[in-house]
Amino acid sequence: MIGVQGPLKNGKIYRVVTSSGSKDFNINKYGKRAARKLAQDYADKWNDAVKTDTTYLINADYTVNEIIDKFIIEFEKLVDLPKPKRVKTSLSAYRNLLKRVSDTEYGNKHYTVVMHHCLQIEKELSKTWSIDAVHKTMKALKYAYTTCKKSKIIQDNPMSDYIYDRGATNTDTDEDVIEVIIPTINEFNSILKVASPKWRLFYKLAATTGMRVSELRGLTFSNIDFIDNFILVRQQADQSNKLTTRLKTKRANRDIPLHEDLKNELLNLRSQMDVVPTIGHNSQVKGVKTDLIFPSAANTPHSRQHIWNKFDKYKKAAGVHFKGSIHCLRHYYASSLIDLAKFKGKEVSTIEISTMLGHASYTFTETVYGHLIYPRKDRQKLVRDISSASNFAFSY
């Protein structure tokens, strides 16, 4: 049983002797009563650790980066089990998310820094990343701490009560609406200039079809109707890089107009890849298609993380600094369609826009893009109508 010794050294200290050495509590510094209590608390902590065989945790002196490294090791164990509890693609996703934290000034600070500095870490991350990206990063960091606590690497989890504040929630639709970031045409052109031909085509398709990254990863020549000029979204690549006909929503199964310039680029690419042309399209044939337009070296879909990293690389090379990930090209497509409908007099309804985006509902489209669908001048008309209404003409 570990106890408190003292006062020692002419009444100046209380001492606690443990298997890892002794620790003194200075009476002049804390006061006699406070020093005695601190010493007793420390002794009690050691006694509890001896009972539970966790004494190695007491002096754990890890940095945030070391906690991240230990989490990756623990996560790899879950991936490498005979029956894996986590998929390998998630491992690379966590690596990249947590690298964002490692790159901040907090990476080399003691792991308990998060107890009082989570808001500062969020602020630091938000200089580079979108609200949605910061949320995912902090969620990953909390999971890393939780895993290390569960694996008895640390004794306490200083992030156990942490909740990321994303502001008011959308109680009407219960949809997880992310921050809408739309690159300018000049920013997009700058990225296209530095991208390789393969990825330039990928980005142009994303910006002219609004397809999700998962849908572009699974896009095949077989699902393009080159006669009627439509892309038929019938499959995607999932998180495990497997092709599946199960899409994100029921309305995601859709036909999207194919830009004429991109049609020629796709036909040239198909010729270069020696893909056997299909007559029209074979979307009615059951099962996934495998003649991928953007295959990896192993002839499989590229991972989501690889595509995110590529886009980030080209953004930096182009010298553009908007926070959005490649998903912002979907917002670019939506905003362009809304612009056609509202200001160019084209016959594109908001319901058609919702359909081409493959949203689960028209309401969701309004929720995400309402600020574009109902521009400032329409809002000001509402102000004028309310101001001139007799119902509000109050007399005193």
mmCIF file of C-alpha atoms in Angstrom:
data_model
loop_
_atom_site.group_PDB
_atom_site.id
_atom_site.type_symbol
_atom_site.label_atom_id
_atom_site.label_comp_id
_atom_site.label_asym_id
_atom_site.label_seq_id
_atom_site.Cartn_x
_atom_site.Cartn_y
_atom_site.Cartn_z
ATOM 1 C CA MET A 1 0.000 0.000 0.000
ATOM 2 C CA ILE A 2 1.463 3.294 -1.117
ATOM 3 C CA GLY A 3 1.164 6.077 1.423
ATOM 4 C CA VAL A 4 2.186 9.683 2.038
ATOM 5 C CA GLN A 5 5.437 10.411 3.890
ATOM 6 C CA GLY A 6 6.156 13.613 5.739
ATOM 7 C CA PRO A 7 6.390 16.374 6.317
ATOM 8 C CA LEU A 8 10.046 15.794 5.364
ATOM 9 C CA LYS A 9 13.091 18.025 4.819
ATOM 10 C CA ASN A 10 12.416 20.201 7.818
ATOM 11 C CA GLY A 11 8.695 20.276 7.158
ATOM 12 C CA LYS A 12 8.988 21.465 3.562
ATOM 13 C CA ILE A 13 7.534 18.531 1.580
ATOM 14 C CA TYR A 14 5.207 15.550 1.521
ATOM 15 C CA ARG A 15 6.587 12.582 -0.416
ATOM 16 C CA VAL A 16 4.981 9.621 -2.200
ATOM 17 C CA VAL A 17 7.280 6.713 -3.068
ATOM 18 C CA THR A 18 6.188 4.411 -5.924
ATOM 19 C CA SER A 19 7.755 1.683 -8.047
ATOM 20 C CA SER A 20 8.744 4.293 -10.635
ATOM 21 C CA GLY A 21 10.373 6.642 -8.112
ATOM 22 C CA SER A 22 9.310 9.301 -5.655
ATOM 23 C CA LYS A 23 7.329 12.505 -6.108
ATOM 24 C CA ASP A 24 7.487 15.502 -3.747
ATOM 25 C CA PHE A 25 4.745 18.036 -3.041
ATOM 26 C CA ASN A 26 6.151 21.351 -1.791
ATOM 27 C CA ILE A 27 4.371 22.801 1.244
ATOM 28 C CA ASN A 28 5.778 26.292 0.637
ATOM 29 C CA LYS A 29 4.348 26.225 -2.892
ATOM 30 C CA TYR A 30 0.893 24.785 -2.221
ATOM 31 C CA GLY A 31 0.334 25.336 1.475
ATOM 32 C CA LYS A 32 0.394 22.510 3.996
ATOM 33 C CA ARG A 33 -3.211 21.371 3.594
ATOM 34 C CA ALA A 34 -3.228 21.526 -0.224
ATOM 35 C CA ALA A 35 0.154 19.785 -0.514
ATOM 36 C CA ARG A 36 -1.066 16.983 1.785
ATOM 37 C CA LYS A 37 -4.225 16.515 -0.302
ATOM 38 C CA LEU A 38 -2.313 16.479 -3.608
ATOM 39 C CA ALA A 39 0.075 13.891 -2.207
ATOM 40 C CA GLN A 40 -2.780 11.715 -0.947
ATOM 41 C CA ASP A 41 -4.614 11.937 -4.289
ATOM 42 C CA TYR A 42 -1.437 10.864 -6.083
ATOM 43 C CA ALA A 43 -0.976 7.940 -3.680
ATOM 44 C CA ASP A 44 -4.610 6.874 -4.137
ATOM 45 C CA LYS A 45 -4.185 7.040 -7.919
ATOM 46 C CA TRP A 46 -1.192 4.714 -7.702
ATOM 47 C CA ASN A 47 -2.980 2.286 -5.383
ATOM 48 C CA ASP A 48 -5.911 2.072 -7.823
ATOM 49 C CA ALA A 49 -3.487 1.515 -10.713
ATOM 50 C CA VAL A 50 -1.723 -1.293 -8.827
ATOM 51 C CA LYS A 51 -5.064 -3.032 -8.255
ATOM 52 C CA THR A 52 -5.997 -2.818 -11.952
ATOM 53 C CA ASP A 53 -2.476 -3.457 -13.267
ATOM 54 C CA THR A 54 -2.433 -0.135 -15.134
ATOM 55 C CA THR A 55 0.465 1.631 -13.451
ATOM 56 C CA TYR A 56 2.089 2.110 -16.852
ATOM 57 C CA LEU A 57 -0.629 4.625 -17.681
ATOM 58 C CA ILE A 58 0.017 7.057 -14.879
ATOM 59 C CA ASN A 59 3.051 8.706 -16.350
ATOM 60 C CA ALA A 60 1.940 8.417 -19.988
ATOM 61 C CA ASP A 61 3.388 11.532 -21.537
ATOM 62 C CA TYR A 62 2.212 11.401 -25.141
ATOM 63 C CA THR A 63 1.817 14.178 -27.660
ATOM 64 C CA VAL A 64 -1.250 14.511 -29.869
ATOM 65 C CA ASN A 65 0.775 13.077 -32.767
ATOM 66 C CA GLU A 66 1.837 10.084 -30.670
ATOM 67 C CA ILE A 67 -1.799 9.400 -29.786
ATOM 68 C CA ILE A 68 -2.615 9.522 -33.504
ATOM 69 C CA ASP A 69 0.236 7.089 -34.268
ATOM 70 C CA LYS A 70 -0.934 4.688 -31.560
ATOM 71 C CA PHE A 71 -4.500 4.915 -32.840
ATOM 72 C CA ILE A 72 -3.354 3.969 -36.368
ATOM 73 C CA ILE A 73 -1.603 0.894 -34.924
ATOM 74 C CA GLU A 74 -4.764 -0.116 -33.045
ATOM 75 C CA PHE A 75 -6.895 0.488 -36.137
ATOM 76 C CA GLU A 76 -4.570 -1.664 -38.261
ATOM 77 C CA LYS A 77 -5.168 -4.520 -35.810
ATOM 78 C CA LEU A 78 -8.917 -4.268 -36.482
ATOM 79 C CA VAL A 79 -8.282 -4.276 -40.247
ATOM 80 C CA ASP A 80 -5.946 -7.292 -40.096
ATOM 81 C CA LEU A 81 -8.275 -9.581 -38.108
ATOM 82 C CA PRO A 82 -9.357 -12.842 -39.844
ATOM 83 C CA LYS A 83 -12.793 -11.253 -39.907
ATOM 84 C CA PRO A 84 -11.917 -7.533 -40.173
ATOM 85 C CA LYS A 85 -13.939 -5.188 -37.986
ATOM 86 C CA ARG A 86 -12.954 -2.174 -40.107
ATOM 87 C CA VAL A 87 -12.264 -1.851 -43.824
ATOM 88 C CA LYS A 88 -8.818 -0.969 -45.114
ATOM 89 C CA THR A 89 -10.063 2.060 -47.052
ATOM 90 C CA SER A 90 -11.205 3.628 -43.775
ATOM 91 C CA LEU A 91 -7.622 3.421 -42.510
ATOM 92 C CA SER A 92 -6.308 5.693 -45.261
ATOM 93 C CA ALA A 93 -9.232 8.059 -44.693
ATOM 94 C CA TYR A 94 -8.390 8.357 -40.995
ATOM 95 C CA ARG A 95 -4.706 8.871 -41.796
ATOM 96 C CA ASN A 96 -5.524 11.807 -44.026
ATOM 97 C CA LEU A 97 -8.065 13.340 -41.673
ATOM 98 C CA LEU A 98 -5.740 13.164 -38.675
ATOM 99 C CA LYS A 99 -2.799 14.497 -40.680
ATOM 100 C CA ARG A 100 -4.683 17.782 -40.748
ATOM 101 C CA VAL A 101 -4.356 17.950 -36.957
ATOM 102 C CA SER A 102 -0.708 16.845 -37.053
ATOM 103 C CA ASP A 103 0.044 19.718 -39.393
ATOM 104 C CA THR A 104 -1.189 22.289 -36.854
ATOM 105 C CA GLU A 105 0.838 23.696 -33.956
ATOM 106 C CA TYR A 106 -1.050 21.356 -31.604
ATOM 107 C CA GLY A 107 0.386 18.142 -33.066
ATOM 108 C CA ASN A 108 3.494 18.212 -30.883
ATOM 109 C CA LYS A 109 1.747 19.332 -27.686
ATOM 110 C CA HIS A 110 0.728 17.048 -24.818
ATOM 111 C CA TYR A 111 -2.320 14.983 -25.696
ATOM 112 C CA THR A 112 -4.388 16.591 -22.913
ATOM 113 C CA VAL A 113 -4.159 19.944 -24.751
ATOM 114 C CA VAL A 114 -7.548 19.162 -26.299
ATOM 115 C CA MET A 115 -9.224 19.554 -22.901
ATOM 116 C CA HIS A 116 -9.128 23.345 -23.224
ATOM 117 C CA HIS A 117 -8.111 24.010 -26.831
ATOM 118 C CA CYS A 118 -10.629 22.190 -29.067
ATOM 119 C CA LEU A 119 -12.108 25.496 -30.239
ATOM 120 C CA GLN A 120 -8.638 26.797 -31.057
ATOM 121 C CA ILE A 121 -7.864 23.610 -33.004
ATOM 122 C CA GLU A 122 -11.143 24.015 -34.922
ATOM 123 C CA LYS A 123 -10.244 27.636 -35.685
ATOM 124 C CA GLU A 124 -6.796 26.624 -36.924
ATOM 125 C CA LEU A 125 -8.257 23.911 -39.168
ATOM 126 C CA SER A 126 -10.920 26.252 -40.545
ATOM 127 C CA LYS A 127 -8.204 28.437 -42.068
ATOM 128 C CA THR A 128 -7.658 25.689 -44.634
ATOM 129 C CA TRP A 129 -10.711 23.422 -44.523
ATOM 130 C CA SER A 130 -14.477 23.775 -44.871
ATOM 131 C CA ILE A 131 -16.930 23.436 -41.985
ATOM 132 C CA ASP A 132 -17.757 19.894 -43.078
ATOM 133 C CA ALA A 133 -14.066 18.961 -43.319
ATOM 134 C CA VAL A 134 -13.332 20.386 -39.853
ATOM 135 C CA HIS A 135 -16.272 18.431 -38.442
ATOM 136 C CA LYS A 136 -14.982 15.170 -39.944
ATOM 137 C CA THR A 137 -11.455 15.886 -38.695
ATOM 138 C CA MET A 138 -12.486 16.580 -35.111
ATOM 139 C CA LYS A 139 -14.784 13.553 -35.156
ATOM 140 C CA ALA A 140 -11.824 11.406 -36.284
ATOM 141 C CA LEU A 141 -9.624 12.860 -33.529
ATOM 142 C CA LYS A 142 -12.252 12.046 -30.910
ATOM 143 C CA TYR A 143 -12.483 8.487 -32.237
ATOM 144 C CA ALA A 144 -8.675 8.202 -32.012
ATOM 145 C CA TYR A 145 -8.764 9.236 -28.342
ATOM 146 C CA THR A 146 -11.687 6.908 -27.618
ATOM 147 C CA THR A 147 -9.854 3.978 -29.209
ATOM 148 C CA CYS A 148 -6.666 4.687 -27.235
ATOM 149 C CA LYS A 149 -8.683 4.864 -24.012
ATOM 150 C CA LYS A 150 -10.406 1.554 -24.828
ATOM 151 C CA SER A 151 -7.011 -0.018 -25.588
ATOM 152 C CA LYS A 152 -5.664 1.274 -22.230
ATOM 153 C CA ILE A 153 -3.028 3.421 -23.893
ATOM 154 C CA ILE A 154 -4.292 6.436 -21.959
ATOM 155 C CA GLN A 155 -6.127 6.436 -18.682
ATOM 156 C CA ASP A 156 -8.632 9.191 -19.394
ATOM 157 C CA ASN A 157 -10.191 10.481 -22.586
ATOM 158 C CA PRO A 158 -9.978 14.295 -22.570
ATOM 159 C CA MET A 159 -12.351 14.422 -25.568
ATOM 160 C CA SER A 160 -15.098 12.278 -24.042
ATOM 161 C CA ASP A 161 -17.483 15.243 -23.631
ATOM 162 C CA TYR A 162 -16.463 17.059 -26.804
ATOM 163 C CA ILE A 163 -19.236 17.853 -29.300
ATOM 164 C CA TYR A 164 -18.600 19.761 -32.501
ATOM 165 C CA ASP A 165 -20.948 22.734 -32.769
ATOM 166 C CA ARG A 166 -22.124 23.039 -36.365
ATOM 167 C CA GLY A 167 -24.637 25.708 -35.516
ATOM 168 C CA ALA A 168 -28.398 25.345 -35.805
ATOM 169 C CA THR A 169 -29.681 22.041 -37.185
ATOM 170 C CA ASN A 170 -32.189 21.711 -39.985
ATOM 171 C CA THR A 171 -35.193 20.435 -38.047
ATOM 172 C CA ASP A 172 -37.522 20.478 -41.074
ATOM 173 C CA THR A 173 -35.677 17.930 -43.188
ATOM 174 C CA ASP A 174 -33.266 16.267 -40.765
ATOM 175 C CA GLU A 175 -30.734 16.307 -43.614
ATOM 176 C CA ASP A 176 -27.030 16.766 -42.978
ATOM 177 C CA VAL A 177 -26.487 19.900 -45.061
ATOM 178 C CA ILE A 178 -22.856 20.703 -45.696
ATOM 179 C CA GLU A 179 -21.343 24.090 -46.379
ATOM 180 C CA VAL A 180 -21.924 25.097 -50.002
ATOM 181 C CA ILE A 181 -18.651 26.301 -51.526
ATOM 182 C CA ILE A 182 -18.706 27.138 -55.235
ATOM 183 C CA PRO A 183 -15.458 27.823 -57.116
ATOM 184 C CA THR A 184 -15.427 30.632 -59.671
ATOM 185 C CA ILE A 185 -14.982 29.872 -63.358
ATOM 186 C CA ASN A 186 -11.471 31.357 -63.169
ATOM 187 C CA GLU A 187 -10.539 29.106 -60.226
ATOM 188 C CA PHE A 188 -11.871 26.067 -62.028
ATOM 189 C CA ASN A 189 -10.006 26.929 -65.241
ATOM 190 C CA SER A 190 -6.789 27.360 -63.222
ATOM 191 C CA ILE A 191 -7.172 23.820 -61.889
ATOM 192 C CA LEU A 192 -7.866 22.438 -65.371
ATOM 193 C CA LYS A 193 -4.672 24.042 -66.692
ATOM 194 C CA VAL A 194 -2.409 22.182 -64.231
ATOM 195 C CA ALA A 195 -4.306 18.849 -64.170
ATOM 196 C CA SER A 196 -3.222 15.876 -66.266
ATOM 197 C CA PRO A 197 -5.526 14.978 -69.224
ATOM 198 C CA LYS A 198 -7.133 12.106 -67.294
ATOM 199 C CA TRP A 199 -8.027 14.201 -64.277
ATOM 200 C CA ARG A 200 -8.932 17.227 -66.394
ATOM 201 C CA LEU A 201 -11.643 15.094 -68.013
ATOM 202 C CA PHE A 202 -12.725 13.792 -64.590
ATOM 203 C CA TYR A 203 -13.147 17.351 -63.265
ATOM 204 C CA LYS A 204 -14.968 18.569 -66.381
ATOM 205 C CA LEU A 205 -17.412 15.675 -66.118
ATOM 206 C CA ALA A 206 -17.975 16.468 -62.444
ATOM 207 C CA ALA A 207 -18.649 20.138 -63.244
ATOM 208 C CA THR A 208 -20.962 19.467 -66.216
ATOM 209 C CA THR A 209 -22.962 16.553 -64.769
ATOM 210 C CA GLY A 210 -22.997 17.102 -60.996
ATOM 211 C CA MET A 211 -22.237 13.415 -60.484
ATOM 212 C CA ARG A 212 -21.056 12.385 -57.040
ATOM 213 C CA VAL A 213 -17.429 11.258 -56.732
ATOM 214 C CA SER A 214 -18.588 7.698 -56.005
ATOM 215 C CA GLU A 215 -20.654 7.741 -59.210
ATOM 216 C CA LEU A 216 -17.741 9.042 -61.312
ATOM 217 C CA ARG A 217 -15.448 6.404 -59.806
ATOM 218 C CA GLY A 218 -17.886 3.748 -61.027
ATOM 219 C CA LEU A 219 -18.710 5.351 -64.383
ATOM 220 C CA THR A 220 -18.273 3.077 -67.423
ATOM 221 C CA PHE A 221 -18.423 3.567 -71.172
ATOM 222 C CA SER A 222 -21.299 1.068 -71.223
ATOM 223 C CA ASN A 223 -23.459 3.481 -69.272
ATOM 224 C CA ILE A 224 -23.080 6.342 -71.705
ATOM 225 C CA ASP A 225 -25.629 6.609 -74.485
ATOM 226 C CA PHE A 226 -23.509 8.199 -77.200
ATOM 227 C CA ILE A 227 -26.435 8.218 -79.645
ATOM 228 C CA ASP A 228 -28.883 10.230 -77.531
ATOM 229 C CA ASN A 229 -26.062 11.985 -75.620
ATOM 230 C CA PHE A 230 -26.941 11.025 -72.056
ATOM 231 C CA ILE A 231 -24.995 9.607 -69.136
ATOM 232 C CA LEU A 232 -26.991 6.919 -67.361
ATOM 233 C CA VAL A 233 -26.128 6.805 -63.676
ATOM 234 C CA ARG A 234 -26.695 3.175 -62.753
ATOM 235 C CA GLN A 235 -23.771 2.232 -60.499
ATOM 236 C CA GLN A 236 -21.086 3.612 -58.223
ATOM 237 C CA ALA A 237 -17.927 2.537 -56.387
ATOM 238 C CA ASP A 238 -18.474 2.075 -52.645
ATOM 239 C CA GLN A 239 -16.087 2.777 -49.744
ATOM 240 C CA SER A 240 -14.407 -0.587 -50.274
ATOM 241 C CA ASN A 241 -13.783 0.255 -53.952
ATOM 242 C CA LYS A 242 -16.328 -2.330 -55.083
ATOM 243 C CA LEU A 243 -18.709 -1.585 -57.934
ATOM 244 C CA THR A 244 -22.356 -1.720 -56.948
ATOM 245 C CA THR A 245 -25.691 -0.863 -58.539
ATOM 246 C CA ARG A 246 -26.951 0.301 -55.163
ATOM 247 C CA LEU A 247 -26.856 4.106 -55.290
ATOM 248 C CA LYS A 248 -27.033 6.699 -52.522
ATOM 249 C CA THR A 249 -30.748 7.455 -52.949
ATOM 250 C CA LYS A 250 -33.621 5.976 -54.954
ATOM 251 C CA ARG A 251 -33.611 9.065 -57.155
ATOM 252 C CA ALA A 252 -29.873 8.736 -57.831
ATOM 253 C CA ASN A 253 -30.730 6.374 -60.701
ATOM 254 C CA ARG A 254 -31.009 9.073 -63.360
ATOM 255 C CA ASP A 255 -30.074 10.247 -66.868
ATOM 256 C CA ILE A 256 -27.877 13.341 -67.235
ATOM 257 C CA PRO A 257 -27.320 15.318 -70.471
ATOM 258 C CA LEU A 258 -23.812 14.861 -71.872
ATOM 259 C CA HIS A 259 -21.946 17.990 -72.919
ATOM 260 C CA GLU A 260 -21.154 17.728 -76.659
ATOM 261 C CA ASP A 261 -17.470 18.656 -76.261
ATOM 262 C CA LEU A 262 -17.008 15.975 -73.619
ATOM 263 C CA LYS A 263 -18.715 13.413 -75.835
ATOM 264 C CA ASN A 264 -15.868 13.719 -78.332
ATOM 265 C CA GLU A 265 -13.252 13.504 -75.570
ATOM 266 C CA LEU A 266 -14.877 10.357 -74.199
ATOM 267 C CA LEU A 267 -15.072 8.729 -77.627
ATOM 268 C CA ASN A 268 -11.369 9.475 -78.222
ATOM 269 C CA LEU A 269 -10.509 8.053 -74.809
ATOM 270 C CA ARG A 270 -12.564 4.921 -75.495
ATOM 271 C CA SER A 271 -10.639 4.433 -78.733
ATOM 272 C CA GLN A 272 -7.269 4.848 -76.986
ATOM 273 C CA MET A 273 -8.232 2.340 -74.276
ATOM 274 C CA ASP A 274 -9.307 -0.267 -76.868
ATOM 275 C CA VAL A 275 -12.719 -0.589 -75.276
ATOM 276 C CA VAL A 276 -15.208 -2.473 -77.459
ATOM 277 C CA PRO A 277 -17.989 -0.014 -78.330
ATOM 278 C CA THR A 278 -21.559 -0.880 -77.422
ATOM 279 C CA ILE A 279 -24.516 -0.046 -79.628
ATOM 280 C CA GLY A 280 -26.288 2.743 -77.799
ATOM 281 C CA HIS A 281 -25.985 1.549 -74.237
ATOM 282 C CA ASN A 282 -26.581 -1.621 -72.253
ATOM 283 C CA SER A 283 -28.052 -0.167 -69.074
ATOM 284 C CA GLN A 284 -30.838 -2.746 -69.107
ATOM 285 C CA VAL A 285 -28.359 -5.599 -68.657
ATOM 286 C CA LYS A 286 -28.348 -6.658 -65.007
ATOM 287 C CA GLY A 287 -25.222 -6.414 -62.864
ATOM 288 C CA VAL A 288 -22.324 -3.988 -62.747
ATOM 289 C CA LYS A 289 -20.314 -2.934 -65.783
ATOM 290 C CA THR A 290 -16.524 -3.068 -65.657
ATOM 291 C CA ASP A 291 -15.332 -0.970 -68.615
ATOM 292 C CA LEU A 292 -14.346 1.885 -66.316
ATOM 293 C CA ILE A 293 -13.592 5.295 -67.769
ATOM 294 C CA PHE A 294 -11.217 6.160 -64.920
ATOM 295 C CA PRO A 295 -9.596 2.873 -63.799
ATOM 296 C CA SER A 296 -6.594 2.591 -61.494
ATOM 297 C CA ALA A 297 -3.445 0.731 -62.551
ATOM 298 C CA ALA A 298 -5.073 -2.437 -61.167
ATOM 299 C CA ASN A 299 -8.155 -1.803 -63.334
ATOM 300 C CA THR A 300 -10.265 -1.079 -60.258
ATOM 301 C CA PRO A 301 -11.943 2.163 -59.188
ATOM 302 C CA HIS A 302 -9.682 4.763 -57.602
ATOM 303 C CA SER A 303 -10.229 5.192 -53.862
ATOM 304 C CA ARG A 304 -12.086 8.261 -52.655
ATOM 305 C CA GLN A 305 -9.021 9.382 -50.737
ATOM 306 C CA HIS A 306 -6.831 9.173 -53.844
ATOM 307 C CA ILE A 307 -9.245 11.413 -55.718
ATOM 308 C CA TRP A 308 -9.477 13.916 -52.846
ATOM 309 C CA ASN A 309 -5.692 14.040 -52.614
ATOM 310 C CA LYS A 310 -5.337 14.568 -56.369
ATOM 311 C CA PHE A 311 -7.788 17.460 -56.317
ATOM 312 C CA ASP A 312 -6.049 19.037 -53.334
ATOM 313 C CA LYS A 313 -2.700 18.683 -55.117
ATOM 314 C CA TYR A 314 -3.985 20.417 -58.261
ATOM 315 C CA LYS A 315 -5.635 23.174 -56.203
ATOM 316 C CA LYS A 316 -2.280 23.974 -54.623
ATOM 317 C CA ALA A 317 -0.470 23.774 -57.969
ATOM 318 C CA ALA A 318 -3.034 26.164 -59.471
ATOM 319 C CA GLY A 319 -2.683 28.574 -56.557
ATOM 320 C CA VAL A 320 -6.395 28.588 -55.722
ATOM 321 C CA HIS A 321 -7.401 28.722 -52.093
ATOM 322 C CA PHE A 322 -11.113 27.980 -51.724
ATOM 323 C CA LYS A 323 -11.802 25.483 -48.924
ATOM 324 C CA GLY A 324 -14.016 23.076 -50.824
ATOM 325 C CA SER A 325 -13.109 19.501 -51.724
ATOM 326 C CA ILE A 326 -13.880 17.992 -55.135
ATOM 327 C CA HIS A 327 -17.530 17.852 -53.997
ATOM 328 C CA CYS A 328 -17.639 21.597 -54.704
ATOM 329 C CA LEU A 329 -17.786 20.759 -58.438
ATOM 330 C CA ARG A 330 -21.224 19.268 -57.775
ATOM 331 C CA HIS A 331 -22.214 22.622 -56.253
ATOM 332 C CA TYR A 332 -20.729 24.326 -59.321
ATOM 333 C CA TYR A 333 -23.016 22.253 -61.561
ATOM 334 C CA ALA A 334 -26.081 22.985 -59.427
ATOM 335 C CA SER A 335 -25.385 26.716 -59.317
ATOM 336 C CA SER A 336 -24.832 26.776 -63.095
ATOM 337 C CA LEU A 337 -28.209 25.090 -63.704
ATOM 338 C CA ILE A 338 -29.919 27.528 -61.339
ATOM 339 C CA ASP A 339 -28.238 30.393 -63.158
ATOM 340 C CA LEU A 340 -29.596 29.071 -66.477
ATOM 341 C CA ALA A 341 -33.092 28.770 -65.062
ATOM 342 C CA LYS A 342 -33.248 32.083 -63.167
ATOM 343 C CA PHE A 343 -31.204 34.497 -65.225
ATOM 344 C CA LYS A 344 -30.648 33.067 -68.707
ATOM 345 C CA GLY A 345 -34.303 32.315 -69.434
ATOM 346 C CA LYS A 346 -33.635 28.629 -70.169
ATOM 347 C CA GLU A 347 -36.338 26.025 -69.589
ATOM 348 C CA VAL A 348 -34.774 24.326 -66.572
ATOM 349 C CA SER A 349 -37.097 23.935 -63.606
ATOM 350 C CA THR A 350 -35.958 23.521 -60.015
ATOM 351 C CA ILE A 351 -37.576 20.084 -59.991
ATOM 352 C CA GLU A 352 -35.478 19.099 -63.026
ATOM 353 C CA ILE A 353 -32.363 20.362 -61.251
ATOM 354 C CA SER A 354 -33.218 18.236 -58.233
ATOM 355 C CA THR A 355 -33.735 15.216 -60.501
ATOM 356 C CA MET A 356 -30.429 15.657 -62.325
ATOM 357 C CA LEU A 357 -28.590 15.976 -59.017
ATOM 358 C CA GLY A 358 -30.214 12.766 -57.772
ATOM 359 C CA HIS A 359 -31.342 14.342 -54.511
ATOM 360 C CA ALA A 360 -33.602 12.292 -52.266
ATOM 361 C CA SER A 361 -36.234 15.033 -52.417
ATOM 362 C CA TYR A 362 -36.984 18.380 -54.019
ATOM 363 C CA THR A 363 -37.167 19.848 -50.515
ATOM 364 C CA PHE A 364 -33.535 18.952 -49.929
ATOM 365 C CA THR A 365 -32.502 20.794 -53.103
ATOM 366 C CA GLU A 366 -34.269 23.907 -51.851
ATOM 367 C CA THR A 367 -32.628 23.518 -48.439
ATOM 368 C CA VAL A 368 -29.106 23.357 -49.866
ATOM 369 C CA TYR A 369 -29.447 25.833 -52.743
ATOM 370 C CA GLY A 370 -32.292 28.061 -51.568
ATOM 371 C CA HIS A 371 -29.978 31.065 -51.332
ATOM 372 C CA LEU A 372 -29.317 30.655 -55.074
ATOM 373 C CA ILE A 373 -32.839 29.701 -56.136
ATOM 374 C CA TYR A 374 -34.290 32.703 -54.317
ATOM 375 C CA PRO A 375 -31.723 35.455 -54.935
ATOM 376 C CA ARG A 376 -31.404 38.773 -53.153
ATOM 377 C CA LYS A 377 -33.774 40.671 -55.454
ATOM 378 C CA ASP A 378 -36.566 38.162 -54.718
ATOM 379 C CA ARG A 379 -35.920 38.513 -50.997
ATOM 380 C CA GLN A 380 -36.120 42.299 -51.296
ATOM 381 C CA LYS A 381 -39.438 42.006 -53.136
ATOM 382 C CA LEU A 382 -40.743 40.120 -50.108
ATOM 383 C CA VAL A 383 -39.531 42.963 -47.880
ATOM 384 C CA ARG A 384 -41.411 45.494 -50.036
ATOM 385 C CA ASP A 385 -44.579 43.397 -50.097
ATOM 386 C CA ILE A 386 -44.614 43.054 -46.320
ATOM 387 C CA SER A 387 -43.867 46.729 -45.827
ATOM 388 C CA SER A 388 -46.748 47.816 -48.070
ATOM 389 C CA ALA A 389 -49.320 45.327 -46.740
ATOM 390 C CA SER A 390 -52.307 46.905 -45.008
ATOM 391 C CA ASN A 391 -52.245 44.173 -42.364
ATOM 392 C CA PHE A 392 -49.076 45.709 -40.973
ATOM 393 C CA ALA A 393 -50.170 49.352 -41.273
ATOM 394 C CA PHE A 394 -50.469 49.916 -37.563
ATOM 395 C CA SER A 395 -51.955 53.134 -36.147
ATOM 396 C CA TYR A 396 -51.235 54.593 -32.743
#
